[in-house]
Amino acid sequence: MTTRGQTQQFDKALFKASVEKHLVTTYAKTPETADSRSWYLAVGKALAEISTGSLLETEKQIAEQNVRSVNYLSLEFLIGRLTGNNLISMGLYEEVSAAVEELGLNLTDLLEEERDPALGNGGLGRLAACFMDSLAAQEYPAVGYGLHYEYGLFSQSFEGGHQVEVPDAWRGIEGYPWEVVRPELGQTVGLFGSVETYTDKAGTSCRRWVPAMTVEGVAWDLPIVGYDNKSVYPLRLWECRSPAPFNLARFNDGDYVGAQYGQLEAGNVTKVLYPNDNHDQGKTLRLMQQYFHCACSVADILRRHFAAGNKIEDLAKLESIQLNDTHPTIAIPELMRILIDEHKLGWDAAWAISSKVFAYTNHTLLPEALERWSESLIADMLPRHMEIIFEINHRFMTLVEEKWPGNNEIKRKLSIIEEGQQRMVRMANLCVVSTYAVNGVAALHSELVKRDLFPEFNELFPGRLHNVTNGVTPRRWLKFCNPGLTELVNEKIGTEWPAKLEQLSGLAKFAEDKKFQKRYLAVKKDNKQRFADWVQDNMGIELDTNAIFDVQIKRLHEYKRQHLNLLHILSLYHRLLNEPTFDMHPRVFIFAAKAAPGYALAKDIIFAINKVADKVNNDPRLGGKLKVVFVPDYRVSLAEIIIPAADVSEQISTAGLEASGTGNMKLALNGALTIGTMDGANVEIREEVGDENIFIFGLLVDEVLKQKEEGHDPYRYYHADSLLRASLDLLNTDEFTPGNPGQLSAIRQNLLDGGDPYLVLADFADYVKAHEKIDAEYRDQATWARKTILNTALVGKFSSDRSIRDYVNNIWKLKAVSVK
Ligand code: GPU
């Protein structure tokens, strides 16, 4: 692994001594008795010692310069393993590799001991992690604020093909070596209670919240190490604890268990990450998590602001707060409450600040994902916040009345409060009304936000709605995960590209170069072998690396259409067995996906793919042409070995429903060709790589809308297309569930009698055709090589460094601070 100039002072002997010291004093092992995990922990702690020093120094220098920062508020940060990545950013990969070798250890093996901190569900949480990496790499002052969940996203295993969820104690018993607790940053957070009116010293009548209980927020910092610089930014995660260890009075009364009860309840707030992706569950404890997160984070932002000697009036000049989806929206009324009730600002003065501090990113158009909280729930838990939300809405309705006099229909539509059986607070509406910038996450998505989701808001607040196309960090998603390709790229275009991904375009001129093609394909082959070995070791399935590795890795969701992929596999199975002239290049279909525990159809799809895999992987009639692998427990560290091994990237959502996608970017960067719909960032990937280097199929957004309007009739497709019919009907047999017909029929049922809500059947024929084209083009290895090289060369736009610069230039207006 090649590294850039090291950015930290490094003394090998001192480092080894530090590792051995931590092994003994922190983890109570001797070099003789230590296992691999203890060594990993000790190495992690020795490195964290270096990064924590830099974190404090960065905090100090930024505070001294008193410059504008962004605060990224997110309920999820799916950071993945830190050790390998931080070593690359610190420029210490080779040095530490050599140091641990002298201790008789192998760095690659040690890195495998780290559990992924799975503090997110999928794309939204992973984006937040890439953004923190890019902020630090480019030294734009930032703090990430999240929650210190005791349990991250569940780990997944399969029993008889069914998903089983196991709690994810990501910190282990010893704690995570990279985290450092910051007791001096603790916060107290109120909950429940009532609002009272009182008269202040000046004789003015005021409102204030009297909470019924409080909980404590404990800050844990994880280091976000800047690539090739000296900046280390905090990812600050709040843990909820009870204020006192236990109730002493009751303890002394002898009620020992009852006395600790309060403590158990407070601990529940940050006990576990809600496992829903693109879906709002509306649970009370979730609202409590959101408020706890926001209250601690806003208080910490204000603490920093005042510690640097600033006045409250200058808050919007110095701080921007980015809301990652609506999950942290309650931060808005929380800041208003503090400005009005604690700093005694009038409404207009408070609003002038607050409405210039917050900005909001929308990540979905799916109605079931748009958060709404019942008024009664908010009023109960956060009575003062509910008052403030009503006041924001009241003033907003006045604005709407001015713009569209007498138009009650528009008022009903735009109102933050949704009337009905029980009144609901629409968090997205609250965000659009109360922020200075709203953005979608890909060009198409942002257009749809303007056109379909918030058209009137766009008229009312011209210029507020933006686009910032998502991106991914090239450090983790090329340099770290694909060392073979990294070396090849370095040789051709130098070593600056991990910080300047546009430079990859310099590879385009080698796309036709036979020697380069051979080496590029050899790297791909090695990566396929690395993954095939993993599958052999962990799943006992043998894979042929000459086959096309066709990859769909993402959360399991109907709109992402893993079942369309499955139907295509069934069609190949059917043709191999029934069409004597049918031939295909060997194909391995690779899936990885978690389903939300309560999402029945998603779990049915996992079960069906697993059952089909069992059969086709062991059916001699198929001549080894068809393999299906469902890799359990999808997570960042698995993506790091699947992505470099992929030939084909499945991005097949119903047009208009995938806001952006980011896996599509990682896969193209690593040389997989996309088969995809005109959805999300696929549209922009096509623009960059050219129509001949991507396989686009399916209905366009407006065709989808039209078909839904006119009434989509799945049976029309079923009767007209015999291949589709044969594929669907296989789900009703016991072909894959011997002796148990009907075990897979829920999917068929949903597609035929359930109305096929995601238009799987409408896109099937075109999808099959696109796959036939892939098959033909893969057989011509020179053509394939050119296309895959051009994919790597032409996706430089999708670096999260560029996304962050877009935010900085158009929304946050930050200046970089170079830490000395
Ligand atoms: N996304 Br809302 C999630 O991963 N989870 C969510 O709850 C919501 C959105 C994703 C989008 O589905 C995906 O298209 C996008 O690339 C990603 O957020 C980051 O913007």
Tab-separated table of C-alpha atoms in Angstrom, residues 565-748:
chain	number	residue	atom	x	y	z
A	565	ASN	CA	-33.297	-9.014	-10.449
A	566	LEU	CA	-34.723	-12.277	-9.065
A	567	LEU	CA	-37.245	-12.536	-11.904
A	568	HIS	CA	-34.417	-12.130	-14.404
A	569	ILE	CA	-32.512	-14.949	-12.691
A	570	LEU	CA	-35.618	-17.127	-12.882
A	571	SER	CA	-35.895	-16.308	-16.585
A	572	LEU	CA	-32.304	-17.473	-17.146
A	573	TYR	CA	-32.987	-20.638	-15.173
A	574	HIS	CA	-36.074	-21.267	-17.284
A	575	ARG	CA	-34.259	-20.673	-20.567
A	576	LEU	CA	-31.232	-22.808	-19.664
A	577	LEU	CA	-33.567	-25.703	-18.964
A	578	ASN	CA	-36.139	-25.174	-21.706
A	579	GLU	CA	-34.538	-23.401	-24.679
A	580	PRO	CA	-32.090	-25.790	-26.360
A	581	THR	CA	-30.425	-23.000	-28.357
A	582	PHE	CA	-30.050	-20.626	-25.405
A	583	ASP	CA	-26.518	-19.881	-24.343
A	584	MET	CA	-25.063	-17.432	-21.850
A	585	HIS	CA	-21.707	-16.484	-20.402
A	586	PRO	CA	-21.439	-17.849	-16.856
A	587	ARG	CA	-22.881	-15.375	-14.357
A	588	VAL	CA	-22.687	-15.033	-10.599
A	589	PHE	CA	-25.501	-12.951	-9.118
A	590	ILE	CA	-24.338	-11.445	-5.867
A	591	PHE	CA	-26.762	-9.924	-3.402
A	592	ALA	CA	-26.260	-8.368	-0.009
A	593	ALA	CA	-29.031	-6.570	1.851
A	594	LYS	CA	-30.679	-6.215	5.208
A	595	ALA	CA	-34.449	-5.987	5.513
A	596	ALA	CA	-36.090	-3.909	8.228
A	597	PRO	CA	-37.251	-6.459	10.848
A	598	GLY	CA	-40.911	-5.530	10.375
A	599	TYR	CA	-40.903	-5.455	6.572
A	600	ALA	CA	-42.562	-8.757	5.620
A	601	LEU	CA	-42.313	-8.611	1.834
A	602	ALA	CA	-38.644	-7.580	1.986
A	603	LYS	CA	-37.995	-10.650	4.132
A	604	ASP	CA	-39.944	-12.805	1.665
A	605	ILE	CA	-37.667	-11.584	-1.114
A	606	ILE	CA	-34.542	-12.482	0.875
A	607	PHE	CA	-35.973	-15.937	1.551
A	608	ALA	CA	-36.838	-16.435	-2.127
A	609	ILE	CA	-33.369	-15.440	-3.334
A	610	ASN	CA	-31.788	-17.774	-0.777
A	611	LYS	CA	-34.004	-20.662	-1.859
A	612	VAL	CA	-33.298	-20.046	-5.543
A	613	ALA	CA	-29.579	-19.893	-4.680
A	614	ASP	CA	-29.738	-23.283	-2.906
A	615	LYS	CA	-31.206	-24.859	-5.991
A	616	VAL	CA	-29.265	-23.270	-8.854
A	617	ASN	CA	-25.897	-23.555	-7.123
A	618	ASN	CA	-26.343	-27.327	-6.946
A	619	ASP	CA	-28.196	-28.107	-10.150
A	620	PRO	CA	-25.888	-30.003	-12.533
A	621	ARG	CA	-28.266	-29.358	-15.434
A	622	LEU	CA	-27.168	-25.716	-15.454
A	623	GLY	CA	-23.570	-26.607	-16.234
A	624	GLY	CA	-22.225	-24.087	-13.753
A	625	LYS	CA	-23.565	-21.167	-15.794
A	626	LEU	CA	-25.709	-19.738	-13.050
A	627	LYS	CA	-24.734	-19.065	-9.460
A	628	VAL	CA	-26.518	-16.970	-6.860
A	629	VAL	CA	-24.858	-15.768	-3.673
A	630	PHE	CA	-26.695	-13.875	-0.957
A	631	VAL	CA	-23.926	-12.608	1.295
A	632	PRO	CA	-25.172	-12.311	4.883
A	633	ASP	CA	-24.740	-9.272	7.110
A	634	TYR	CA	-24.084	-6.563	4.524
A	635	ARG	CA	-21.944	-3.819	6.019
A	636	VAL	CA	-19.239	-1.334	5.042
A	637	SER	CA	-16.366	-3.797	5.429
A	638	LEU	CA	-18.120	-6.273	3.125
A	639	ALA	CA	-18.789	-3.580	0.548
A	640	GLU	CA	-15.040	-2.971	0.580
A	641	ILE	CA	-14.366	-6.420	-0.842
A	642	ILE	CA	-17.462	-6.838	-3.037
A	643	ILE	CA	-17.227	-3.523	-4.891
A	644	PRO	CA	-13.707	-3.993	-6.294
A	645	ALA	CA	-14.796	-7.470	-7.513
A	646	ALA	CA	-17.895	-6.347	-9.405
A	647	ASP	CA	-18.275	-6.467	-13.186
A	648	VAL	CA	-21.902	-5.331	-13.273
A	649	SER	CA	-23.656	-2.876	-10.953
A	650	GLU	CA	-27.428	-3.255	-10.519
A	651	GLN	CA	-29.139	0.159	-10.034
A	652	ILE	CA	-32.657	-0.786	-11.009
A	653	SER	CA	-35.065	1.267	-8.883
A	654	THR	CA	-38.383	2.446	-10.319
A	655	ALA	CA	-37.617	5.784	-11.978
A	656	GLY	CA	-38.256	8.702	-9.645
A	657	LEU	CA	-37.876	6.771	-6.384
A	658	GLU	CA	-34.128	6.464	-5.660
A	659	ALA	CA	-33.151	9.973	-4.647
A	660	SER	CA	-29.527	9.493	-5.660
A	661	GLY	CA	-27.827	6.255	-4.764
A	662	THR	CA	-24.154	6.243	-3.805
A	663	GLY	CA	-23.325	2.555	-4.280
A	664	ASN	CA	-23.795	3.253	-7.996
A	665	MET	CA	-20.868	5.728	-7.761
A	666	LYS	CA	-18.580	3.396	-5.787
A	667	LEU	CA	-19.168	0.529	-8.214
A	668	ALA	CA	-18.574	2.623	-11.357
A	669	LEU	CA	-15.410	4.059	-9.789
A	670	ASN	CA	-14.127	0.511	-9.302
A	671	GLY	CA	-14.870	-0.398	-12.899
A	672	ALA	CA	-18.289	-2.074	-12.748
A	673	LEU	CA	-20.636	-1.250	-15.634
A	674	THR	CA	-24.043	-0.054	-14.517
A	675	ILE	CA	-27.303	-1.623	-15.579
A	676	GLY	CA	-29.784	0.962	-14.435
A	677	THR	CA	-32.901	2.996	-14.829
A	678	MET	CA	-32.949	6.740	-15.499
A	679	ASP	CA	-33.154	7.388	-11.769
A	680	GLY	CA	-31.229	9.336	-9.139
A	681	ALA	CA	-27.562	9.817	-9.868
A	682	ASN	CA	-27.643	7.125	-12.591
A	683	VAL	CA	-28.700	9.964	-14.870
A	684	GLU	CA	-25.540	11.910	-14.086
A	685	ILE	CA	-23.331	8.803	-14.253
A	686	ARG	CA	-24.620	8.246	-17.786
A	687	GLU	CA	-23.873	11.866	-18.606
A	688	GLU	CA	-20.280	11.430	-17.447
A	689	VAL	CA	-19.386	7.994	-18.832
A	690	GLY	CA	-21.427	8.243	-22.049
A	691	ASP	CA	-24.405	6.223	-23.189
A	692	GLU	CA	-22.237	3.509	-24.737
A	693	ASN	CA	-20.585	2.733	-21.382
A	694	ILE	CA	-23.715	2.106	-19.331
A	695	PHE	CA	-26.795	-0.092	-19.829
A	696	ILE	CA	-29.910	2.031	-19.387
A	697	PHE	CA	-33.359	0.451	-19.510
A	698	GLY	CA	-36.908	0.964	-18.298
A	699	LEU	CA	-39.598	3.596	-18.021
A	700	LEU	CA	-38.661	7.237	-17.466
A	701	VAL	CA	-40.038	9.184	-14.498
A	702	ASP	CA	-42.884	10.724	-16.466
A	703	GLU	CA	-43.727	7.403	-18.087
A	704	VAL	CA	-43.947	5.857	-14.629
A	705	LEU	CA	-46.271	8.624	-13.439
A	706	LYS	CA	-48.420	8.330	-16.546
A	707	GLN	CA	-48.708	4.574	-16.270
A	708	LYS	CA	-49.725	4.830	-12.617
A	709	GLU	CA	-52.279	7.500	-13.438
A	710	GLU	CA	-53.792	5.462	-16.237
A	711	GLY	CA	-53.835	2.373	-14.048
A	712	HIS	CA	-51.019	-0.158	-14.332
A	713	ASP	CA	-52.354	-3.610	-15.239
A	714	PRO	CA	-49.819	-6.302	-14.306
A	715	TYR	CA	-51.847	-9.088	-15.928
A	716	ARG	CA	-51.526	-7.384	-19.309
A	717	TYR	CA	-47.743	-8.027	-19.126
A	718	TYR	CA	-48.221	-11.467	-17.653
A	719	HIS	CA	-50.407	-12.609	-20.518
A	720	ALA	CA	-48.406	-10.919	-23.265
A	721	ASP	CA	-44.915	-12.138	-22.276
A	722	SER	CA	-44.367	-15.888	-22.033
A	723	LEU	CA	-40.887	-15.555	-20.492
A	724	LEU	CA	-42.244	-13.282	-17.773
A	725	ARG	CA	-45.120	-15.699	-17.212
A	726	ALA	CA	-42.807	-18.693	-16.917
A	727	SER	CA	-40.542	-16.817	-14.508
A	728	LEU	CA	-43.384	-15.653	-12.294
A	729	ASP	CA	-45.063	-19.031	-12.312
A	730	LEU	CA	-41.910	-20.704	-11.028
A	731	LEU	CA	-42.637	-18.903	-7.758
A	732	ASN	CA	-45.846	-20.904	-7.389
A	733	THR	CA	-44.177	-24.302	-7.773
A	734	ASP	CA	-42.043	-26.224	-5.304
A	735	GLU	CA	-39.042	-26.052	-7.660
A	736	PHE	CA	-36.996	-24.177	-5.041
A	737	THR	CA	-38.796	-25.357	-1.911
A	738	PRO	CA	-39.151	-29.099	-2.508
A	739	GLY	CA	-42.348	-30.463	-1.009
A	740	ASN	CA	-43.556	-26.981	-0.064
A	741	PRO	CA	-45.173	-25.263	-3.027
A	742	GLY	CA	-46.397	-21.756	-2.397
A	743	GLN	CA	-43.602	-20.716	-0.014
A	744	LEU	CA	-42.473	-18.099	-2.521
A	745	SER	CA	-45.849	-17.086	-3.876
A	746	ALA	CA	-46.234	-13.915	-1.797
A	747	ILE	CA	-43.950	-12.120	-4.238
A	748	ARG	CA	-45.916	-13.302	-7.277
